[in-house]
Short mmCIF file of N, CA and C in Angstrom, two decimals:
data_model
loop_
_atom_site.label_atom_id
_atom_site.label_comp_id
_atom_site.label_asym_id
_atom_site.label_seq_id
_atom_site.Cartn_x
_atom_site.Cartn_y
_atom_site.Cartn_z
N MET A 47 -15.35 1.31 -21.83
CA MET A 47 -13.93 1.16 -21.60
C MET A 47 -13.44 0.05 -22.22
N SER A 48 -12.27 0.20 -23.12
CA SER A 48 -11.68 -0.66 -23.90
C SER A 48 -10.67 -1.42 -22.98
N LEU A 49 -10.61 -2.70 -23.37
CA LEU A 49 -9.56 -3.52 -22.70
C LEU A 49 -8.08 -3.39 -23.39
N ILE A 50 -8.13 -2.81 -24.53
CA ILE A 50 -6.91 -2.50 -25.19
C ILE A 50 -6.36 -1.03 -25.10
N PRO A 51 -5.15 -0.96 -24.72
CA PRO A 51 -4.74 0.47 -24.46
C PRO A 51 -4.71 1.21 -25.91
N SER A 52 -4.95 2.37 -25.82
CA SER A 52 -4.82 3.27 -27.01
C SER A 52 -3.39 3.88 -27.03
N PHE A 53 -2.68 3.43 -28.13
CA PHE A 53 -1.32 3.99 -28.26
C PHE A 53 -1.46 5.26 -29.19
N PHE A 54 -2.52 5.54 -29.69
CA PHE A 54 -2.63 6.64 -30.66
C PHE A 54 -3.59 7.71 -30.04
N GLY A 55 -3.17 8.80 -29.72
CA GLY A 55 -4.14 9.85 -29.28
C GLY A 55 -4.53 9.78 -27.80
N SER A 56 -5.81 9.75 -27.52
CA SER A 56 -6.32 9.92 -26.16
C SER A 56 -5.55 9.30 -25.03
N ARG A 57 -5.10 10.13 -24.23
CA ARG A 57 -4.31 9.67 -23.00
C ARG A 57 -5.23 9.14 -22.03
N ARG A 58 -5.20 7.94 -21.47
CA ARG A 58 -6.14 7.35 -20.40
C ARG A 58 -5.77 8.24 -18.97
N THR A 59 -6.93 8.33 -18.37
CA THR A 59 -6.70 9.01 -17.04
C THR A 59 -7.77 8.45 -16.00
N ASN A 60 -8.39 7.32 -16.32
CA ASN A 60 -9.23 6.63 -15.25
C ASN A 60 -8.49 5.76 -14.39
N ILE A 61 -8.62 5.98 -13.12
CA ILE A 61 -7.80 5.15 -12.20
C ILE A 61 -8.32 3.76 -12.15
N LEU A 62 -9.47 3.38 -12.53
CA LEU A 62 -9.99 2.20 -12.54
C LEU A 62 -9.61 1.33 -13.75
N ASP A 63 -9.11 2.03 -14.84
CA ASP A 63 -8.66 1.41 -16.05
C ASP A 63 -7.23 0.87 -15.69
N PRO A 64 -7.08 -0.43 -15.99
CA PRO A 64 -5.86 -1.13 -15.80
C PRO A 64 -4.76 -0.67 -16.77
N PHE A 65 -5.11 -0.07 -17.73
CA PHE A 65 -4.07 0.52 -18.70
C PHE A 65 -3.90 1.94 -18.56
N SER A 66 -4.45 2.59 -17.39
CA SER A 66 -4.35 4.00 -17.28
C SER A 66 -2.84 4.32 -17.03
N LEU A 67 -2.47 5.51 -17.41
CA LEU A 67 -1.09 5.98 -17.30
C LEU A 67 -1.02 6.71 -15.87
N GLU A 68 -2.12 7.04 -15.23
CA GLU A 68 -2.01 7.69 -13.86
C GLU A 68 -1.70 6.69 -12.80
N ILE A 69 -1.00 7.07 -11.81
CA ILE A 69 -0.73 6.27 -10.60
C ILE A 69 -1.52 6.82 -9.53
N TRP A 70 -2.23 5.96 -8.88
CA TRP A 70 -3.22 6.21 -7.87
C TRP A 70 -2.33 6.35 -6.59
N ASP A 71 -2.48 7.45 -5.88
CA ASP A 71 -1.80 7.57 -4.52
C ASP A 71 -2.86 7.61 -3.49
N PRO A 72 -3.06 6.65 -2.82
CA PRO A 72 -4.14 6.63 -1.71
C PRO A 72 -3.96 7.61 -0.56
N PHE A 73 -2.62 8.11 -0.43
CA PHE A 73 -2.39 9.12 0.62
C PHE A 73 -2.22 10.60 0.07
N LYS A 74 -2.82 10.75 -1.13
CA LYS A 74 -2.67 12.01 -1.82
C LYS A 74 -3.00 13.24 -1.02
N ASP A 75 -4.10 13.26 -0.19
CA ASP A 75 -4.52 14.45 0.58
C ASP A 75 -3.93 14.30 1.90
N PHE A 76 -3.11 13.46 2.40
CA PHE A 76 -2.54 13.45 3.56
C PHE A 76 -1.20 14.37 3.83
N PRO A 77 -1.03 14.87 4.96
CA PRO A 77 0.22 15.73 4.96
C PRO A 77 1.49 15.08 4.60
N PHE A 78 1.57 13.78 4.69
CA PHE A 78 2.83 13.15 4.32
C PHE A 78 2.78 12.27 3.12
N SER A 79 1.99 12.77 2.09
CA SER A 79 1.98 12.04 0.81
C SER A 79 3.25 11.86 0.30
N SER A 80 3.34 10.89 -0.62
CA SER A 80 4.50 10.65 -1.41
C SER A 80 5.03 11.91 -2.27
N GLU A 81 4.00 12.66 -2.68
CA GLU A 81 4.30 13.94 -3.39
C GLU A 81 5.02 14.81 -2.59
N SER A 82 4.64 15.08 -1.34
CA SER A 82 5.26 16.02 -0.56
C SER A 82 6.63 15.52 -0.11
N GLN A 83 6.82 14.18 -0.01
CA GLN A 83 8.11 13.72 0.43
C GLN A 83 9.17 13.91 -0.78
N SER A 84 8.69 13.67 -2.01
CA SER A 84 9.62 13.75 -3.14
C SER A 84 9.91 15.29 -3.48
N SER A 85 9.11 16.11 -3.00
CA SER A 85 9.36 17.57 -3.31
C SER A 85 10.41 18.13 -2.27
N GLY A 86 10.83 17.38 -1.35
CA GLY A 86 11.86 17.93 -0.41
C GLY A 86 11.35 18.32 0.83
N SER A 87 10.24 17.76 1.28
CA SER A 87 9.77 18.25 2.57
C SER A 87 10.34 17.24 3.56
N GLY A 88 11.57 17.35 3.95
CA GLY A 88 12.17 16.42 4.78
C GLY A 88 11.68 16.33 6.08
N GLU A 89 11.18 17.42 6.65
CA GLU A 89 10.67 17.32 8.03
C GLU A 89 9.57 16.32 8.17
N THR A 90 8.52 16.21 7.34
CA THR A 90 7.52 15.28 7.48
C THR A 90 8.00 13.95 7.25
N SER A 91 8.97 13.93 6.13
CA SER A 91 9.55 12.68 5.65
C SER A 91 10.20 11.93 7.03
N ALA A 92 11.07 12.67 7.77
CA ALA A 92 11.70 12.11 8.94
C ALA A 92 10.66 11.62 9.91
N LEU A 93 9.70 12.40 10.31
CA LEU A 93 8.63 12.18 11.19
C LEU A 93 8.01 10.90 10.88
N VAL A 94 7.61 10.55 9.74
CA VAL A 94 7.00 9.44 9.18
C VAL A 94 7.89 8.14 9.31
N ASN A 95 9.20 8.39 8.95
CA ASN A 95 10.11 7.22 8.91
C ASN A 95 10.69 6.71 10.31
N THR A 96 10.37 7.53 11.27
CA THR A 96 10.96 7.18 12.67
C THR A 96 10.00 6.04 13.23
N ARG A 97 10.52 4.81 13.18
CA ARG A 97 9.70 3.68 13.60
C ARG A 97 10.10 3.40 15.09
N VAL A 98 9.07 3.01 15.81
CA VAL A 98 9.34 2.79 17.25
C VAL A 98 8.54 1.46 17.66
N ASP A 99 9.15 0.53 18.37
CA ASP A 99 8.49 -0.69 18.71
C ASP A 99 8.24 -0.49 20.19
N TRP A 100 7.20 -0.87 20.81
CA TRP A 100 6.90 -0.81 22.27
C TRP A 100 6.42 -2.15 22.68
N LYS A 101 7.18 -2.79 23.66
CA LYS A 101 6.84 -4.09 24.12
C LYS A 101 6.71 -3.96 25.71
N GLU A 102 5.96 -4.77 26.19
CA GLU A 102 5.80 -4.75 27.70
C GLU A 102 6.30 -6.20 28.25
N THR A 103 7.17 -6.15 29.09
CA THR A 103 7.65 -7.30 29.85
C THR A 103 7.09 -7.30 31.22
N PRO A 104 7.27 -8.51 31.90
CA PRO A 104 6.85 -8.41 33.40
C PRO A 104 7.43 -7.34 34.18
N GLU A 105 8.64 -6.91 33.80
CA GLU A 105 9.46 -5.96 34.62
C GLU A 105 9.41 -4.54 34.12
N ALA A 106 9.18 -4.30 32.77
CA ALA A 106 9.24 -2.90 32.30
C ALA A 106 8.52 -2.87 30.82
N HIS A 107 8.44 -1.52 30.47
CA HIS A 107 8.12 -1.16 29.06
C HIS A 107 9.25 -0.89 28.40
N VAL A 108 9.54 -1.44 27.19
CA VAL A 108 10.71 -1.29 26.36
C VAL A 108 10.36 -0.71 25.14
N PHE A 109 10.97 0.47 24.79
CA PHE A 109 10.76 1.12 23.51
C PHE A 109 12.08 0.90 22.70
N LYS A 110 12.04 0.67 21.45
CA LYS A 110 13.15 0.61 20.54
C LYS A 110 12.81 1.33 19.33
N ALA A 111 13.76 2.36 19.02
CA ALA A 111 13.61 3.23 17.88
C ALA A 111 14.82 3.11 17.03
N ASP A 112 14.66 2.92 15.65
CA ASP A 112 15.63 2.81 14.73
C ASP A 112 15.86 4.30 14.31
N LEU A 113 17.26 4.62 14.66
CA LEU A 113 17.68 6.04 14.35
C LEU A 113 18.98 5.87 13.71
N PRO A 114 19.13 5.36 12.48
CA PRO A 114 20.42 5.13 11.84
C PRO A 114 21.10 6.41 11.54
N GLY A 115 22.40 6.52 11.86
CA GLY A 115 23.25 7.63 11.45
C GLY A 115 23.21 8.68 12.56
N LEU A 116 22.30 8.54 13.66
CA LEU A 116 22.34 9.63 14.58
C LEU A 116 23.26 9.21 15.76
N LYS A 117 23.81 10.32 16.47
CA LYS A 117 24.65 10.09 17.58
C LYS A 117 23.65 10.42 18.73
N LYS A 118 24.01 9.83 19.95
CA LYS A 118 23.13 9.92 21.22
C LYS A 118 23.00 11.53 21.44
N GLU A 119 23.97 12.36 21.11
CA GLU A 119 23.73 13.92 21.43
C GLU A 119 22.82 14.36 20.47
N GLU A 120 22.39 13.82 19.51
CA GLU A 120 21.36 14.44 18.53
C GLU A 120 19.99 13.88 18.88
N VAL A 121 19.69 13.12 19.85
CA VAL A 121 18.42 12.50 20.31
C VAL A 121 18.18 12.98 21.62
N LYS A 122 16.91 13.43 21.95
CA LYS A 122 16.49 13.82 23.16
C LYS A 122 15.29 12.79 23.67
N VAL A 123 15.58 12.35 24.88
CA VAL A 123 14.38 11.48 25.48
C VAL A 123 13.97 12.31 26.79
N GLU A 124 12.77 12.51 26.86
CA GLU A 124 12.11 13.34 27.97
C GLU A 124 10.89 12.68 28.47
N VAL A 125 10.55 12.92 29.68
CA VAL A 125 9.35 12.37 30.43
C VAL A 125 8.61 13.55 31.00
N GLU A 126 7.30 13.55 30.73
CA GLU A 126 6.56 14.75 31.31
C GLU A 126 5.72 14.28 32.43
N ASP A 127 5.18 15.11 33.24
CA ASP A 127 4.57 14.83 34.50
C ASP A 127 3.30 13.96 34.25
N ASP A 128 2.63 14.10 33.22
CA ASP A 128 1.50 13.24 32.91
C ASP A 128 1.68 12.05 32.18
N ARG A 129 2.83 11.39 32.62
CA ARG A 129 3.13 10.03 32.10
C ARG A 129 3.28 9.98 30.57
N VAL A 130 4.06 10.89 29.98
CA VAL A 130 4.09 11.01 28.61
C VAL A 130 5.75 10.90 28.35
N LEU A 131 6.12 10.00 27.50
CA LEU A 131 7.46 9.68 27.08
C LEU A 131 7.68 10.40 25.71
N GLN A 132 8.59 11.09 25.53
CA GLN A 132 8.87 11.95 24.23
C GLN A 132 10.21 11.68 23.82
N ILE A 133 10.29 11.19 22.44
CA ILE A 133 11.59 10.90 21.89
C ILE A 133 11.66 11.81 20.67
N SER A 134 12.73 12.69 20.63
CA SER A 134 12.82 13.65 19.58
C SER A 134 14.38 13.87 19.17
N GLY A 135 14.48 14.46 17.96
CA GLY A 135 15.76 14.81 17.53
C GLY A 135 15.77 15.23 16.17
N GLU A 136 16.99 15.47 15.52
CA GLU A 136 16.98 15.97 14.23
C GLU A 136 18.15 15.27 13.42
N ARG A 137 17.63 14.85 12.21
CA ARG A 137 18.71 14.41 11.23
C ARG A 137 19.09 15.62 10.33
N LYS A 138 20.39 15.73 10.32
CA LYS A 138 21.00 16.94 9.57
C LYS A 138 21.15 16.53 8.11
N VAL A 139 20.90 17.58 7.16
CA VAL A 139 21.06 17.49 5.83
C VAL A 139 22.54 17.41 5.53
N ASP A 140 22.92 16.49 4.61
CA ASP A 140 24.30 16.52 4.19
C ASP A 140 24.67 17.89 3.48
N LYS A 141 25.83 18.37 3.62
CA LYS A 141 26.27 19.62 3.02
C LYS A 141 26.60 19.24 1.66
N GLU A 142 25.97 20.10 0.74
CA GLU A 142 26.13 19.88 -0.75
C GLU A 142 27.41 20.77 -1.12
N GLU A 143 28.35 20.03 -1.76
CA GLU A 143 29.51 20.76 -2.41
C GLU A 143 29.15 21.06 -3.88
N LYS A 144 29.84 22.18 -4.33
CA LYS A 144 29.64 22.64 -5.67
C LYS A 144 30.12 21.59 -6.72
N LYS A 145 31.03 20.75 -6.47
CA LYS A 145 31.52 19.72 -7.49
C LYS A 145 30.80 18.52 -7.44
N GLU A 146 29.89 18.38 -6.57
CA GLU A 146 29.09 17.10 -6.39
C GLU A 146 27.68 17.21 -7.12
N THR A 147 27.18 16.15 -7.78
CA THR A 147 25.99 16.17 -8.38
C THR A 147 25.14 15.05 -7.67
N TRP A 148 24.04 15.25 -7.12
CA TRP A 148 23.21 14.26 -6.53
C TRP A 148 22.30 13.64 -7.60
N HIS A 149 22.27 12.41 -7.67
CA HIS A 149 21.44 11.62 -8.62
C HIS A 149 20.18 11.23 -7.82
N ARG A 150 20.21 10.90 -6.54
CA ARG A 150 18.90 10.48 -5.81
C ARG A 150 19.19 10.79 -4.32
N VAL A 151 18.17 11.16 -3.73
CA VAL A 151 18.22 11.50 -2.34
C VAL A 151 16.92 10.71 -1.67
N GLU A 152 17.27 9.70 -1.00
CA GLU A 152 16.22 8.85 -0.34
C GLU A 152 16.23 8.95 1.18
N ARG A 153 17.32 9.19 1.73
CA ARG A 153 17.47 9.22 3.18
C ARG A 153 16.75 10.45 3.78
N SER A 154 15.91 10.32 4.63
CA SER A 154 15.25 11.48 5.26
C SER A 154 16.03 12.28 6.06
N SER A 155 15.70 13.55 6.31
CA SER A 155 16.33 14.63 7.09
C SER A 155 15.31 15.41 7.83
N GLY A 156 15.63 16.06 8.76
CA GLY A 156 14.77 16.98 9.44
C GLY A 156 14.43 16.56 10.85
N LYS A 157 13.61 17.18 11.55
CA LYS A 157 13.19 16.90 12.92
C LYS A 157 12.24 15.78 12.96
N PHE A 158 12.28 15.09 14.08
CA PHE A 158 11.29 14.02 14.32
C PHE A 158 10.84 14.06 15.79
N LEU A 159 9.77 13.56 16.15
CA LEU A 159 9.15 13.64 17.41
C LEU A 159 8.08 12.56 17.61
N ARG A 160 8.41 11.80 18.66
CA ARG A 160 7.25 10.64 18.91
C ARG A 160 6.93 10.74 20.36
N ARG A 161 5.60 10.68 20.64
CA ARG A 161 5.11 10.79 22.01
C ARG A 161 4.33 9.52 22.44
N PHE A 162 4.53 9.04 23.72
CA PHE A 162 3.80 7.84 24.10
C PHE A 162 3.17 8.15 25.50
N ARG A 163 1.96 7.84 25.68
CA ARG A 163 1.28 8.01 26.94
C ARG A 163 1.59 6.60 27.70
N LEU A 164 2.18 6.69 28.90
CA LEU A 164 2.45 5.42 29.45
C LEU A 164 1.44 5.12 30.45
N PRO A 165 1.25 3.77 30.80
CA PRO A 165 0.22 3.41 31.74
C PRO A 165 0.59 3.81 33.11
N GLU A 166 -0.33 3.62 34.02
CA GLU A 166 -0.10 4.07 35.36
C GLU A 166 1.01 3.23 36.17
N ASN A 167 1.17 2.13 35.72
CA ASN A 167 2.17 1.16 36.38
C ASN A 167 3.58 1.48 36.00
N ALA A 168 3.86 2.60 35.39
CA ALA A 168 5.25 2.95 34.86
C ALA A 168 5.96 3.73 36.07
N LYS A 169 7.16 3.38 36.24
CA LYS A 169 7.98 4.18 37.22
C LYS A 169 8.62 5.29 36.48
N MET A 170 8.04 6.52 36.46
CA MET A 170 8.60 7.61 35.59
C MET A 170 9.90 8.17 36.13
N ASP A 171 10.25 7.99 37.26
CA ASP A 171 11.48 8.48 37.83
C ASP A 171 12.65 7.54 37.67
N GLN A 172 12.46 6.26 36.92
CA GLN A 172 13.67 5.46 36.85
C GLN A 172 13.78 5.03 35.41
N VAL A 173 13.39 5.95 34.39
CA VAL A 173 13.60 5.75 32.95
C VAL A 173 15.01 5.73 32.61
N LYS A 174 15.37 4.78 31.70
CA LYS A 174 16.78 4.64 31.29
C LYS A 174 16.73 4.59 29.86
N ALA A 175 17.85 5.13 29.18
CA ALA A 175 17.89 5.19 27.75
C ALA A 175 19.34 4.77 27.29
N ALA A 176 19.51 4.05 26.15
CA ALA A 176 20.85 3.64 25.72
C ALA A 176 20.72 3.65 24.21
N MET A 177 21.80 3.84 23.53
CA MET A 177 22.03 4.05 22.08
C MET A 177 23.04 3.12 21.71
N GLU A 178 22.79 2.06 20.78
CA GLU A 178 23.72 1.21 20.34
C GLU A 178 23.56 0.88 18.87
N ASN A 179 24.39 1.01 17.97
CA ASN A 179 24.32 0.64 16.51
C ASN A 179 23.09 1.40 15.93
N GLY A 180 22.75 2.55 16.21
CA GLY A 180 21.71 3.32 15.62
C GLY A 180 20.27 2.91 16.05
N VAL A 181 20.20 2.04 17.23
CA VAL A 181 18.97 1.77 17.88
C VAL A 181 18.91 2.32 19.24
N LEU A 182 18.03 3.18 19.44
CA LEU A 182 17.76 3.75 20.85
C LEU A 182 16.75 2.81 21.61
N THR A 183 17.18 2.41 22.81
CA THR A 183 16.47 1.61 23.64
C THR A 183 16.12 2.33 24.90
N VAL A 184 14.65 2.55 25.11
CA VAL A 184 14.35 3.25 26.31
C VAL A 184 13.50 2.21 27.15
N THR A 185 13.88 1.99 28.45
CA THR A 185 13.39 1.18 29.37
C THR A 185 12.61 1.89 30.48
N VAL A 186 11.40 1.66 30.66
CA VAL A 186 10.57 2.33 31.70
C VAL A 186 10.15 1.09 32.71
N PRO A 187 10.81 1.15 33.87
CA PRO A 187 10.40 -0.08 34.80
C PRO A 187 9.00 0.08 35.21
N LYS A 188 8.45 -0.99 35.57
CA LYS A 188 7.00 -0.98 36.13
C LYS A 188 6.91 -1.13 37.62
N VAL A 189 5.93 -0.57 38.27
CA VAL A 189 5.69 -0.72 39.57
C VAL A 189 5.37 -2.03 39.94
N GLU A 190 5.93 -2.74 40.99
CA GLU A 190 5.59 -4.23 41.32
C GLU A 190 4.24 -4.18 41.75
N VAL A 191 3.38 -5.01 41.27
CA VAL A 191 2.09 -5.28 41.71
C VAL A 191 2.08 -6.38 42.72
N LYS A 192 1.69 -5.89 43.96
CA LYS A 192 1.74 -6.89 45.08
C LYS A 192 0.60 -7.59 45.02
N GLU A 193 0.69 -9.01 45.01
CA GLU A 193 -0.50 -9.80 45.17
C GLU A 193 -1.17 -9.65 46.53
N PRO A 194 -2.57 -9.50 46.48
CA PRO A 194 -3.25 -9.24 47.80
C PRO A 194 -3.16 -10.51 48.59
N ASP A 195 -3.05 -10.35 50.00
CA ASP A 195 -3.03 -11.30 50.89
C ASP A 195 -4.43 -11.82 51.10
N VAL A 196 -4.60 -13.00 50.80
CA VAL A 196 -5.88 -13.70 50.90
C VAL A 196 -5.85 -14.52 52.10
N LYS A 197 -6.83 -14.33 53.00
CA LYS A 197 -6.84 -15.00 54.33
C LYS A 197 -8.20 -15.75 54.35
N SER A 198 -8.15 -17.15 54.38
CA SER A 198 -9.38 -17.90 54.54
C SER A 198 -10.13 -17.61 55.86
N ILE A 199 -11.38 -17.41 55.74
CA ILE A 199 -12.21 -17.33 57.02
C ILE A 199 -13.16 -18.52 57.22
N GLU A 200 -13.00 -19.03 58.35
CA GLU A 200 -13.76 -20.28 58.52
C GLU A 200 -15.24 -19.81 58.94
N ILE A 201 -16.20 -20.63 58.22
CA ILE A 201 -17.60 -20.35 58.49
C ILE A 201 -18.08 -21.19 59.61
N SER A 202 -18.70 -20.58 60.61
CA SER A 202 -19.20 -21.33 61.73
C SER A 202 -20.73 -21.56 61.46
N GLY A 203 -21.17 -22.57 62.12
CA GLY A 203 -22.60 -22.74 62.01
C GLY A 203 -23.15 -24.13 62.04
#
């Protein structure tokens, strides 16, 4: 393997060659590879791009999802019996007009779905959700853990 790239003739295709013209895609065989996103598969693109943070405070489990450009009517928050929180929705594709020419489309569109299994200390009947500035906040209160009453027993003898 030569360290000098060949400008005449043979095109390099070895991914280990630093002068190779091929770009290595580590996610090539995954369903959400960069190739499938660029070919217009918006559904997988939106699924991958929906980021959710989950933090636990002493009082609750708090989920924050970045959903820019979505209205609260386009997002659904559901709770299933087996302690599963589900956040879903759909980003609509902008309507293309005949006089417009798109040069680049990077914003994802399509359906998204995220599911989280909640721990046993979650109060599933008191879940609250709010949407502000494109950020969905879902708060799941926790069951208060009562400290056990400890009673000292005097040892006789």
